[in-house]
Amino acid sequence: NERYKVAIQKKWDELKSSLEKVNQAFISQDETSALLEDLSKEAQQTGVKILSLEPPSPAKGSLSGSYSPLSIEIKASAGTHELGKFLSSLETDATFFRVKDLRIAANSQSERKHEISLSLEAYKREK
């Protein structure tokens, strides 16, 4: 039945396209440096001053299948609005990020800039 073949092929092509879009939310093994650069640029654009950015390290308990989590630790200084913009930009970024931990402390040297500790997780595609 030619009509069914065409319908099945169309659905197959749609699913492949959808899977490709989802896969773009995960980094490949050689994109780690670019990921850190992007985080740094995004922080700068939103007014968050990164004090330290620990490179990704494999998280405990990798996922089954072809993805593994990467933990990223960020220490920063930012006001609440800047931090909000930064987190919003991460949420809408093409790369999938999960906020594992967020701590905000008062900064004795500046009332408007808080000390931020942010623990993120990105996911890496295994080859």
PDB file of C-alpha atoms in Angstrom, residues 39 48 50 52-54 71-76 83 86-87 90 98-104 115-121:
ATOM      1  CA  LEU A  39      28.629  30.525  30.179  1.00  0.00           C
ATOM      2  CA  VAL A  48      27.059  38.652  36.573  1.00  0.00           C
ATOM      3  CA  ILE A  50      32.197  35.294  37.609  1.00  0.00           C
ATOM      4  CA  SER A  52      35.604  31.271  39.588  1.00  0.00           C
ATOM      5  CA  LEU A  53      34.317  28.729  37.119  1.00  0.00           C
ATOM      6  CA  GLU A  54      35.313  25.153  37.805  1.00  0.00           C
ATOM      7  CA  SER A  71      28.853  19.274  36.959  1.00  0.00           C
ATOM      8  CA  ILE A  72      29.924  22.930  36.749  1.00  0.00           C
ATOM      9  CA  GLU A  73      30.592  25.044  39.835  1.00  0.00           C
ATOM     10  CA  ILE A  74      30.374  28.833  39.581  1.00  0.00           C
ATOM     11  CA  LYS A  75      31.251  31.448  42.185  1.00  0.00           C
ATOM     12  CA  ALA A  76      30.044  34.902  41.228  1.00  0.00           C
ATOM     13  CA  LEU A  83      21.287  36.850  38.633  1.00  0.00           C
ATOM     14  CA  PHE A  86      21.516  35.017  33.947  1.00  0.00           C
ATOM     15  CA  LEU A  87      19.336  32.140  35.169  1.00  0.00           C
ATOM     16  CA  LEU A  90      20.355  29.564  30.925  1.00  0.00           C
ATOM     17  CA  ARG A  98      19.901  21.944  35.380  1.00  0.00           C
ATOM     18  CA  VAL A  99      20.463  24.048  38.482  1.00  0.00           C
ATOM     19  CA  LYS A 100      21.528  21.602  41.189  1.00  0.00           C
ATOM     20  CA  ASP A 101      22.235  24.134  43.930  1.00  0.00           C
ATOM     21  CA  LEU A 102      21.998  27.893  44.331  1.00  0.00           C
ATOM     22  CA  ARG A 103      23.223  29.844  47.340  1.00  0.00           C
ATOM     23  CA  ILE A 104      23.013  33.596  47.760  1.00  0.00           C
ATOM     24  CA  GLU A 115      27.952  36.384  46.714  1.00  0.00           C
ATOM     25  CA  ILE A 116      26.562  33.621  44.501  1.00  0.00           C
ATOM     26  CA  SER A 117      27.409  29.915  44.520  1.00  0.00           C
ATOM     27  CA  LEU A 118      25.796  28.122  41.621  1.00  0.00           C
ATOM     28  CA  SER A 119      26.053  24.439  40.838  1.00  0.00           C
ATOM     29  CA  LEU A 120      24.918  23.512  37.321  1.00  0.00           C
ATOM     30  CA  GLU A 121      24.657  20.294  35.435  1.00  0.00           C
TER      31      GLU A 121
END
